[in-house]
Structure formats: C-alpha cells, structure tokens
Amino acid sequence: GQQVMQIPQYQHVQEGEDFTTYCNSSTTLSNIQWYKQRPGGHPVFLIQLVKSGEVKKQKRLTFQFGEAKKNSSLHITATQTTDVGTYFCAGYDNDMRFGAGTRLTVKP
Amino acid sequence: NAGVTQTPKFQVLKTGQSMTLQCAQDMNHNSMYWYRQDPGMGLRLIYYSASEGTTDKGEVPNGYNVSRLNKREFSLRLESAAPSQTSVYFCASTRGPSKGYEQYFGPGTRLTVT
C-alpha cells in the first residue's frame, strides 16, 4: 500500500537559519498537502500542491512538488521562534497517508 | 463558526472500560474522519464517513466503532479500552467526499488507558 516517508524526524536550528523537510511517497500522488501542528495543538492546513513541478510560496515558506509527483519539500527561510512545531506532509492517492512529521525547534 | 469541536479534551480510562468520543462540525462538510496520533507515527486514520449514513474503515480500525449521527456529528466508541489505545485522537472534516480535500481538525482528545 501507499507509504509516505518524511525526513528528518527532528531539526533544531538557530533562529535565522533555514529549515527544510522532505517527503517521499512510494506511489504517484494526486496531490500533497502540508500541515503545521504547534506543540499541544492540532494540525492546521498550510497548502496543497497538485501539479507536477509546482512551487508555491507563503511568505518565508516555499513548497515544492516533484516532477514525478512522488516527493515534496517544505523550506523555511530565516526561521523565527514562531515557526516552532511539527510539520506534516499528507499524500493523496485514493487514500490519504500522513508522514510521521518533522519536529522543528528554534533557538532564539 | 466554531469549526470542529471535540469532547472531552482529556480522559483517563481503566483497561476494559468503554467510552465515546464526540465530534461535531458546523461547516456543512460532507466528510468526517477519526485519526489517532502516536509519537513518531504521524496521524493514522481509524474510520471515516464520506457522507451522512456511510462509514468506512481506515488504516487502524480494530477496537473502535463509529457512528455518523447526522451531517454534523461523528462519534468514536471504544468498547473495551486497552493500554495500546492510549493516544491523542483527532476528528477532522473535509468539504468534499474524498480524503484529498483540505482537512480541518478539531482540538483533540488526549486519552490514557491504564
């Protein structure tokens, strides 16, 4: 069945450094979504990517969908303490599978 | 709009006890979902309901039952709780009938089974 792998599991950065999390699917996806979960909170939808090679930006966040629609990445430029949380990808291919998430901590 | 609400927020059960987790959404969404979240394992789908009157098993349905009471409400029942069911449970809803739509999550229920 479909599996979604996400790396790294943890990332600790100094404020101002960049951060990237990667997502890989075992199958070709119809779309991929990204969610953010603050500590003690619930997942909140960030964005959905649908097209092969798609790149979308939200302020300091850049989301990419691979050409083969099997991988994706989220890049944060110049992290801030407000970026702390766990970032999940969720790949859809008739079924939705969430990655295990990348927990980001930011040292001020 | 409250979005997706869940009750209770926290619960402690003894092994063998039963309980029902409640979920409601006020966004007129068609589909609703129950997930469990365990450390290092992301979100795993327990059951979902594509529309009122229908329910289907997800990835980890064993030990759970669900009821789609009406379009707004979707409950999750543990008939005989086990320590392996200690987890955080999230309810979610989507506008469309498939799981590929943007999901709106409730605040979660933190369940401990001793």
CSV table of C-alpha atoms in Angstrom, one decimal, chain A residues 11-17 19 60 76 78-85 87 103-108:
chain,number,residue,atom,x,y,z
A,11,GLN,CA,15.5,19.5,13.3
A,12,HIS,CA,16.9,22.0,15.8
A,13,VAL,CA,18.1,25.3,14.3
A,14,GLN,CA,19.3,28.7,15.5
A,15,GLU,CA,16.9,31.5,14.8
A,16,GLY,CA,17.6,32.9,11.4
A,17,GLU,CA,18.8,29.7,9.9
A,19,PHE,CA,15.0,24.7,7.5
A,60,ARG,CA,9.1,32.7,4.2
A,76,ILE,CA,11.5,27.9,5.6
A,78,ALA,CA,15.3,32.6,8.1
A,79,THR,CA,13.4,30.7,10.8
A,80,GLN,CA,11.7,32.5,13.6
A,81,THR,CA,10.6,31.2,17.0
A,82,THR,CA,7.0,31.3,15.8
A,83,ASP,CA,7.9,28.6,13.3
A,84,VAL,CA,8.3,26.0,16.1
A,85,GLY,CA,6.1,23.0,15.7
A,87,TYR,CA,5.3,19.9,10.0
A,103,ARG,CA,9.6,18.5,14.7
A,104,LEU,CA,11.3,21.9,14.4
A,105,THR,CA,12.7,23.6,17.4
A,106,VAL,CA,14.2,27.1,17.1
A,107,LYS,CA,16.8,28.5,19.5
A,108,PRO,CA,16.5,32.3,19.9
